[in-house]
RNA sequence: GCGGGUGUAGCUUAAUGGUAAAGCUCCAGCCUUCCAAGCUGAUUACGAGGGUUCGAUUCCCUUCACCCGCUCCA
């Protein structure tokens, strides 16, 4: 690679995240949380337009899952019902799910080099004499060899016993020479890092019971599986869908709203007979890919990435990430949604811990009793918003705004702007009348101030797909100018047809 | 969490150990018959806290936020 030659090209084609963040703030999509107090790391507020955008994506997901779920392999619509569970549940829920306990990664710090390691990522080479124990980093053979050569005092690998740091007694820590360190005994005791947000239930400080803000919405679905089954006449296979906030005490929030401590998920748990799980896994992979294309993500920016066997969580029988090429991951991709075949892991765990039978008696399979298997398409709503904004962000030096947001009409926060050409004469009353008519059905803006060019530019920047302009011709012949955002092309349509025109354009 | 960088108005940039300046945006008017024109006017800033000093946006310390790299990402 020749940076000197490639740099100018990259500057033209690479979208800078800073510009997107600036536009989001300038136009009221996304603000730093607690902005006037200097902010707070890992939290973001959604402004007027960001909220509309997020709601549009959420509502379309809900429609595609619950209101009009897809047609299944048998030619009839699949069955999915909605749910809205509490953010705080009995703490035992998170013990059963493995979020409390197994969820935490013990970390050790090196007092000398100030580096931090996951305890289970450090391999300790224990010598057969009283020389220092050598800490090396798992899966890094080059480091191990270099380390052995430098501080191994001529020993070879076979002169050592290997142990994971998690298996080493705390009292032996002072014998360990940390990676990169010069003196031994610099590693701290392993510290538990739990990503679950803790809170206390009860107003009195003394009587508080520790509880957790949910780390994912999925568990709320699993623990209501039996309630839903007993109350809503669903039968296998079926899904339960939920949209809501989730919280993770991330070690290092980064990349705008991509990794934040409070975020929003759109999760659906699909319950089915174990024999059918692979079929449904493939079905949902295909459906979910279609969804992201329908809301406007370019196929080229989407990657369906199946996890390798060694990458799979132990209970998963298959996981596929839908990844998006965000500007900050480009040319790589970052997670947008995960589709997992979770087997019967979750329901089995909750059955064990809650001592409540969660088996399904299937009359269509000779009254076979089984714990259903689960396919989980789990999407990040806030990550989806980020992907939509990144996808829409289009630099265009040929227009006054210099940039516009190319949202699909269905996702755009504002569907249209009604613009009287001047603030005088008969334009304003006619525009107001049209606005009052359209707003019953669409999210529309009426903008009267300033000249027409400025108003087009403003609408371009917030991604409004259509502008309808009222001029003298409107008064004389009843037509308006319809201006399309991406092409800036104009056509005249009848005032009476504006609503129908917009309705037709907005169809996903 | 570590290392490096940055922090002056919504944005882009000035100046200064002693009244913080401008352009654009935004807002209010005027003017305007289709893409940020022009005129008039208004609001708005030294991230926060502490220290040194007669006086700190400026020097020092702490802290917060953001960016880059590392680490982490069940």
Short mmCIF file of N, CA, C and O (backbone and C1' of nucleotides) in Angstrom, two decimals, chain A residues 38 41 99 103 105 114 116 118 121 248 252 254 259 400-401 421 425 449 451-454 456 471-472 481 483 488 490, chain B residues 1-3 10-11 25-29 31-37 47 64-74:
data_model
loop_
_atom_site.label_atom_id
_atom_site.label_comp_id
_atom_site.label_asym_id
_atom_site.label_seq_id
_atom_site.Cartn_x
_atom_site.Cartn_y
_atom_site.Cartn_z
N UNK A 38 -21.64 18.37 30.74
CA UNK A 38 -20.36 17.83 30.29
C UNK A 38 -20.47 16.42 29.76
O UNK A 38 -19.47 15.81 29.43
N UNK A 41 -20.34 9.24 29.76
CA UNK A 41 -19.78 8.28 28.82
C UNK A 41 -20.69 7.08 28.60
O UNK A 41 -21.04 6.38 29.55
N UNK A 99 -26.14 -14.60 33.23
CA UNK A 99 -25.62 -13.23 33.15
C UNK A 99 -24.92 -12.82 34.44
O UNK A 99 -23.98 -12.03 34.42
N UNK A 103 -21.36 -14.45 33.55
CA UNK A 103 -21.30 -13.30 32.66
C UNK A 103 -20.03 -12.48 32.89
O UNK A 103 -19.53 -11.79 32.02
N UNK A 105 -16.17 -11.40 33.59
CA UNK A 105 -14.83 -11.83 33.22
C UNK A 105 -13.85 -11.32 34.26
O UNK A 105 -13.66 -10.12 34.37
N UNK A 114 0.88 -1.34 33.69
CA UNK A 114 -0.46 -0.74 33.65
C UNK A 114 -1.36 -1.43 32.62
O UNK A 114 -2.38 -0.88 32.22
N UNK A 116 -3.95 -4.43 31.31
CA UNK A 116 -5.02 -5.23 31.92
C UNK A 116 -5.24 -6.47 31.05
O UNK A 116 -5.22 -6.40 29.83
N UNK A 118 -7.52 -10.29 30.67
CA UNK A 118 -8.53 -11.23 31.15
C UNK A 118 -7.79 -12.40 31.77
O UNK A 118 -6.90 -12.99 31.15
N UNK A 121 -7.22 -15.44 29.90
CA UNK A 121 -6.43 -15.32 28.67
C UNK A 121 -4.94 -15.40 28.94
O UNK A 121 -4.13 -15.33 28.02
N UNK A 248 -25.97 -2.46 29.62
CA UNK A 248 -24.74 -3.21 29.88
C UNK A 248 -23.66 -2.23 30.32
O UNK A 248 -23.41 -1.23 29.65
N UNK A 252 -15.81 -0.23 27.87
CA UNK A 252 -15.30 0.84 27.03
C UNK A 252 -16.30 1.20 25.92
O UNK A 252 -16.18 0.71 24.81
N UNK A 254 -17.85 2.93 22.87
CA UNK A 254 -17.12 3.55 21.75
C UNK A 254 -18.00 3.72 20.53
O UNK A 254 -19.06 3.10 20.44
N UNK A 259 -21.69 1.23 20.54
CA UNK A 259 -21.61 0.50 21.81
C UNK A 259 -21.88 1.48 22.93
O UNK A 259 -21.02 2.27 23.30
N UNK A 400 -26.74 23.01 -2.36
CA UNK A 400 -26.38 24.02 -1.35
C UNK A 400 -26.01 23.41 0.00
O UNK A 400 -25.08 23.86 0.67
N UNK A 401 -26.73 22.39 0.43
CA UNK A 401 -26.46 21.82 1.74
C UNK A 401 -25.14 21.06 1.76
O UNK A 401 -24.55 20.86 2.81
N UNK A 421 -44.13 29.36 -1.75
CA UNK A 421 -42.95 29.92 -2.42
C UNK A 421 -42.55 31.26 -1.79
O UNK A 421 -41.38 31.54 -1.58
N UNK A 425 -49.02 36.95 -0.39
CA UNK A 425 -50.11 36.62 -1.30
C UNK A 425 -50.92 35.44 -0.81
O UNK A 425 -51.10 35.23 0.38
N UNK A 449 -40.71 30.39 6.49
CA UNK A 449 -39.67 31.40 6.61
C UNK A 449 -38.58 31.26 5.55
O UNK A 449 -38.22 30.16 5.16
N UNK A 451 -36.02 32.14 2.11
CA UNK A 451 -36.22 31.84 0.69
C UNK A 451 -36.25 30.34 0.43
O UNK A 451 -35.82 29.53 1.24
N UNK A 452 -36.76 30.01 -0.71
CA UNK A 452 -37.07 28.61 -1.03
C UNK A 452 -35.83 27.72 -1.04
O UNK A 452 -35.87 26.58 -0.62
N UNK A 453 -34.69 28.28 -1.49
CA UNK A 453 -33.46 27.49 -1.56
C UNK A 453 -33.00 27.02 -0.19
O UNK A 453 -32.60 25.87 -0.01
N UNK A 454 -33.07 27.93 0.77
CA UNK A 454 -32.66 27.57 2.12
C UNK A 454 -33.56 26.47 2.68
O UNK A 454 -33.11 25.58 3.39
N UNK A 456 -35.26 24.18 0.96
CA UNK A 456 -34.92 22.89 0.32
C UNK A 456 -33.67 22.30 0.97
O UNK A 456 -33.60 21.10 1.25
N UNK A 471 -47.19 27.93 -5.44
CA UNK A 471 -46.83 29.19 -6.10
C UNK A 471 -48.07 29.79 -6.76
O UNK A 471 -49.19 29.35 -6.51
N UNK A 472 -47.87 30.80 -7.61
CA UNK A 472 -49.01 31.45 -8.25
C UNK A 472 -49.80 30.49 -9.12
O UNK A 472 -51.02 30.60 -9.24
N UNK A 481 -45.70 22.16 -7.16
CA UNK A 481 -44.44 21.54 -7.57
C UNK A 481 -44.08 20.45 -6.56
O UNK A 481 -44.03 20.70 -5.36
N UNK A 483 -41.05 18.22 -5.47
CA UNK A 483 -39.60 18.20 -5.64
C UNK A 483 -39.04 16.97 -4.92
O UNK A 483 -39.31 16.74 -3.75
N UNK A 488 -33.42 16.21 -7.06
CA UNK A 488 -33.82 17.62 -7.06
C UNK A 488 -34.75 17.93 -8.24
O UNK A 488 -34.98 19.08 -8.58
N UNK A 490 -38.19 18.29 -10.38
CA UNK A 490 -39.49 18.81 -10.02
C UNK A 490 -40.54 18.39 -11.05
O UNK A 490 -40.25 18.31 -12.23
P G B 1 -12.19 3.51 34.38
"O5'" G B 1 -10.90 2.78 33.88
"C5'" G B 1 -10.16 2.11 34.87
"C4'" G B 1 -9.09 1.36 34.18
"C3'" G B 1 -8.11 2.21 33.36
"O3'" G B 1 -7.15 2.84 34.18
"C1'" G B 1 -8.72 0.28 32.14
P C B 2 -6.45 4.19 33.72
"O5'" C B 2 -5.38 3.68 32.66
"C5'" C B 2 -4.33 2.83 33.06
"C4'" C B 2 -3.47 2.48 31.87
"C3'" C B 2 -3.01 3.65 31.03
"O3'" C B 2 -1.89 4.30 31.58
"C1'" C B 2 -3.85 1.97 29.61
P G B 3 -1.72 5.89 31.38
"O5'" G B 3 -1.26 5.99 29.87
"C5'" G B 3 0.00 5.46 29.47
"C4'" G B 3 0.16 5.55 27.98
"C3'" G B 3 -0.12 6.91 27.38
"O3'" G B 3 0.96 7.82 27.53
"C1'" G B 3 -1.19 5.26 26.08
P G B 10 -23.39 27.08 21.01
"O5'" G B 10 -23.38 26.08 19.79
"C5'" G B 10 -24.07 24.83 19.85
"C4'" G B 10 -24.25 24.31 18.45
"C3'" G B 10 -22.97 24.34 17.60
"O3'" G B 10 -22.24 23.15 17.74
"C1'" G B 10 -24.71 25.46 16.45
P C B 11 -20.64 23.22 17.70
"O5'" C B 11 -20.34 23.49 16.16
"C5'" C B 11 -20.63 22.49 15.18
"C4'" C B 11 -20.25 23.02 13.81
"C3'" C B 11 -18.80 23.47 13.68
"O3'" C B 11 -17.94 22.39 13.37
"C1'" C B 11 -20.24 25.15 12.82
P U B 25 -25.55 31.83 6.07
"O5'" U B 25 -25.88 30.78 7.23
"C5'" U B 25 -25.93 29.39 6.95
"C4'" U B 25 -26.16 28.61 8.21
"C3'" U B 25 -27.46 28.91 8.95
"O3'" U B 25 -28.55 28.20 8.39
"C1'" U B 25 -25.68 28.85 10.49
P C B 26 -29.98 28.86 8.36
"O5'" C B 26 -30.33 28.99 9.91
"C5'" C B 26 -30.53 27.82 10.70
"C4'" C B 26 -30.74 28.21 12.14
"C3'" C B 26 -31.80 29.27 12.37
"O3'" C B 26 -33.10 28.72 12.39
"C1'" C B 26 -29.86 29.84 13.58
P C B 27 -34.31 29.51 11.76
"O5'" C B 27 -34.54 30.69 12.81
"C5'" C B 27 -34.93 30.40 14.14
"C4'" C B 27 -35.00 31.66 14.94
"C3'" C B 27 -35.75 32.81 14.28
"O3'" C B 27 -37.15 32.69 14.42
"C1'" C B 27 -33.71 33.61 15.16
P A B 28 -38.11 33.29 13.34
"O5'" A B 28 -38.02 34.85 13.65
"C5'" A B 28 -38.45 35.35 14.91
"C4'" A B 28 -38.36 36.85 14.90
"C3'" A B 28 -38.88 37.49 13.62
"O3'" A B 28 -40.28 37.60 13.62
"C1'" A B 28 -36.78 38.44 14.19
P G B 29 -41.03 37.77 12.27
"O5'" G B 29 -40.56 39.25 11.96
"C5'" G B 29 -40.84 39.82 10.74
"C4'" G B 29 -40.12 41.14 10.64
"C3'" G B 29 -39.97 41.61 9.21
"O3'" G B 29 -41.17 42.22 8.77
"C1'" G B 29 -37.88 41.79 10.28
P C B 31 -41.28 44.03 2.33
"O5'" C B 31 -40.14 43.61 1.31
"C5'" C B 31 -39.28 44.60 0.73
"C4'" C B 31 -38.19 43.93 -0.04
"C3'" C B 31 -38.65 42.87 -1.02
"O3'" C B 31 -39.14 43.44 -2.22
"C1'" C B 31 -36.84 42.03 0.22
P U B 32 -40.05 42.57 -3.12
"O5'" U B 32 -38.95 41.50 -3.50
"C5'" U B 32 -39.25 40.54 -4.43
"C4'" U B 32 -38.24 39.42 -4.36
"C3'" U B 32 -38.87 38.10 -4.71
"O3'" U B 32 -38.97 37.96 -6.11
"C1'" U B 32 -37.63 37.83 -2.73
P U B 33 -40.43 37.81 -6.64
"O5'" U B 33 -40.21 36.41 -7.34
"C5'" U B 33 -39.46 35.41 -6.67
"C4'" U B 33 -39.91 34.07 -7.17
"C3'" U B 33 -39.75 33.90 -8.67
"O3'" U B 33 -39.55 32.52 -8.92
"C1'" U B 33 -42.02 33.68 -8.11
P C B 34 -38.25 32.04 -9.57
"O5'" C B 34 -38.00 30.73 -8.69
"C5'" C B 34 -37.37 30.82 -7.42
"C4'" C B 34 -36.81 29.46 -7.08
"C3'" C B 34 -36.27 28.72 -8.30
"O3'" C B 34 -35.15 27.95 -7.91
"C1'" C B 34 -38.02 27.47 -7.33
P C B 35 -33.70 28.50 -8.37
"O5'" C B 35 -32.79 28.10 -7.14
"C5'" C B 35 -32.98 28.72 -5.87
"C4'" C B 35 -32.39 27.83 -4.81
"C3'" C B 35 -30.97 27.37 -5.11
"O3'" C B 35 -30.25 27.29 -3.90
"C1'" C B 35 -32.38 25.50 -4.83
P A B 36 -29.21 28.53 -3.61
"O5'" A B 36 -29.56 29.11 -2.23
"C5'" A B 36 -30.33 28.63 -1.20
"C4'" A B 36 -29.87 29.28 0.07
"C3'" A B 36 -28.56 30.08 -0.03
"O3'" A B 36 -28.62 31.05 1.00
"C1'" A B 36 -28.31 28.37 1.51
P A B 37 -28.86 32.53 0.90
"O5'" A B 37 -28.51 33.05 -0.57
"C5'" A B 37 -27.19 33.29 -0.98
"C4'" A B 37 -27.16 34.47 -1.93
"C3'" A B 37 -27.15 35.84 -1.27
"O3'" A B 37 -25.85 36.23 -0.88
"C1'" A B 37 -28.81 35.80 -2.94
P G B 47 -13.08 25.63 27.21
"O5'" G B 47 -14.23 24.79 27.93
"C5'" G B 47 -15.56 24.78 27.40
"C4'" G B 47 -16.38 23.80 28.20
"C3'" G B 47 -16.24 23.91 29.70
"O3'" G B 47 -17.06 24.91 30.26
"C1'" G B 47 -16.01 21.66 29.04
P C B 64 -13.11 11.47 35.66
"O5'" C B 64 -14.04 12.31 34.67
"C5'" C B 64 -15.34 12.70 35.07
"C4'" C B 64 -15.95 13.59 34.02
"C3'" C B 64 -15.95 13.02 32.60
"O3'" C B 64 -17.02 12.11 32.41
"C1'" C B 64 -15.23 15.26 32.54
P A B 65 -16.87 10.94 31.36
"O5'" A B 65 -16.96 11.71 29.97
"C5'" A B 65 -18.18 12.30 29.57
"C4'" A B 65 -17.96 13.13 28.33
"C3'" A B 65 -17.35 12.41 27.14
"O3'" A B 65 -18.31 11.66 26.43
"C1'" A B 65 -16.27 14.48 27.44
P C B 66 -17.84 10.36 25.65
"O5'" C B 66 -17.14 10.96 24.35
"C5'" C B 66 -17.90 11.68 23.39
"C4'" C B 66 -16.98 12.36 22.42
"C3'" C B 66 -16.00 11.44 21.68
"O3'" C B 66 -16.59 10.80 20.58
"C1'" C B 66 -14.84 13.31 22.52
P C B 67 -16.03 9.37 20.13
"O5'" C B 67 -14.66 9.74 19.39
"C5'" C B 67 -14.68 10.47 18.18
"C4'" C B 67 -13.26 10.73 17.71
"C3'" C B 67 -12.37 9.49 17.62
"O3'" C B 67 -12.57 8.78 16.42
"C1'" C B 67 -11.22 11.20 18.76
P C B 68 -12.35 7.19 16.44
"O5'" C B 68 -10.76 7.05 16.49
"C5'" C B 68 -9.97 7.49 15.39
"C4'" C B 68 -8.50 7.27 15.70
"C3'" C B 68 -8.14 5.88 16.21
"O3'" C B 68 -8.02 4.93 15.18
"C1'" C B 68 -7.11 7.51 17.58
P G B 69 -8.37 3.40 15.51
"O5'" G B 69 -7.14 2.91 16.39
"C5'" G B 69 -5.86 2.80 15.82
"C4'" G B 69 -4.84 2.48 16.89
"C3'" G B 69 -5.12 1.25 17.74
"O3'" G B 69 -4.79 0.04 17.09
"C1'" G B 69 -4.47 3.03 19.14
P C B 70 -5.62 -1.27 17.45
"O5'" C B 70 -5.20 -1.54 18.97
"C5'" C B 70 -3.93 -2.10 19.28
"C4'" C B 70 -3.70 -2.14 20.77
"C3'" C B 70 -4.58 -3.11 21.56
"O3'" C B 70 -4.17 -4.46 21.44
"C1'" C B 70 -4.42 -1.06 22.72
P U B 71 -5.29 -5.60 21.42
"O5'" U B 71 -5.98 -5.46 22.84
"C5'" U B 71 -5.28 -5.80 24.04
"C4'" U B 71 -6.12 -5.48 25.24
"C3'" U B 71 -7.50 -6.12 25.26
"O3'" U B 71 -7.49 -7.47 25.68
"C1'" U B 71 -7.68 -3.84 25.82
P C B 72 -8.49 -8.48 25.05
"O5'" C B 72 -9.90 -7.95 25.54
"C5'" C B 72 -10.21 -7.97 26.93
"C4'" C B 72 -11.51 -7.25 27.17
"C3'" C B 72 -12.71 -7.79 26.38
"O3'" C B 72 -13.27 -8.94 26.99
"C1'" C B 72 -12.67 -5.45 26.21
P C B 73 -13.87 -10.09 26.05
"O5'" C B 73 -15.15 -9.38 25.43
"C5'" C B 73 -16.24 -8.99 26.26
"C4'" C B 73 -17.26 -8.24 25.44
"C3'" C B 73 -17.77 -8.96 24.20
"O3'" C B 73 -18.78 -9.90 24.51
"C1'" C B 73 -17.20 -6.76 23.63
P A B 74 -19.07 -11.07 23.44
"O5'" A B 74 -19.61 -12.23 24.38
"C5'" A B 74 -18.69 -13.04 25.09
"C4'" A B 74 -19.43 -13.73 26.20
"C3'" A B 74 -20.84 -14.21 25.82
"O3'" A B 74 -20.82 -15.49 25.25
"C1'" A B 74 -20.96 -12.92 27.80
#
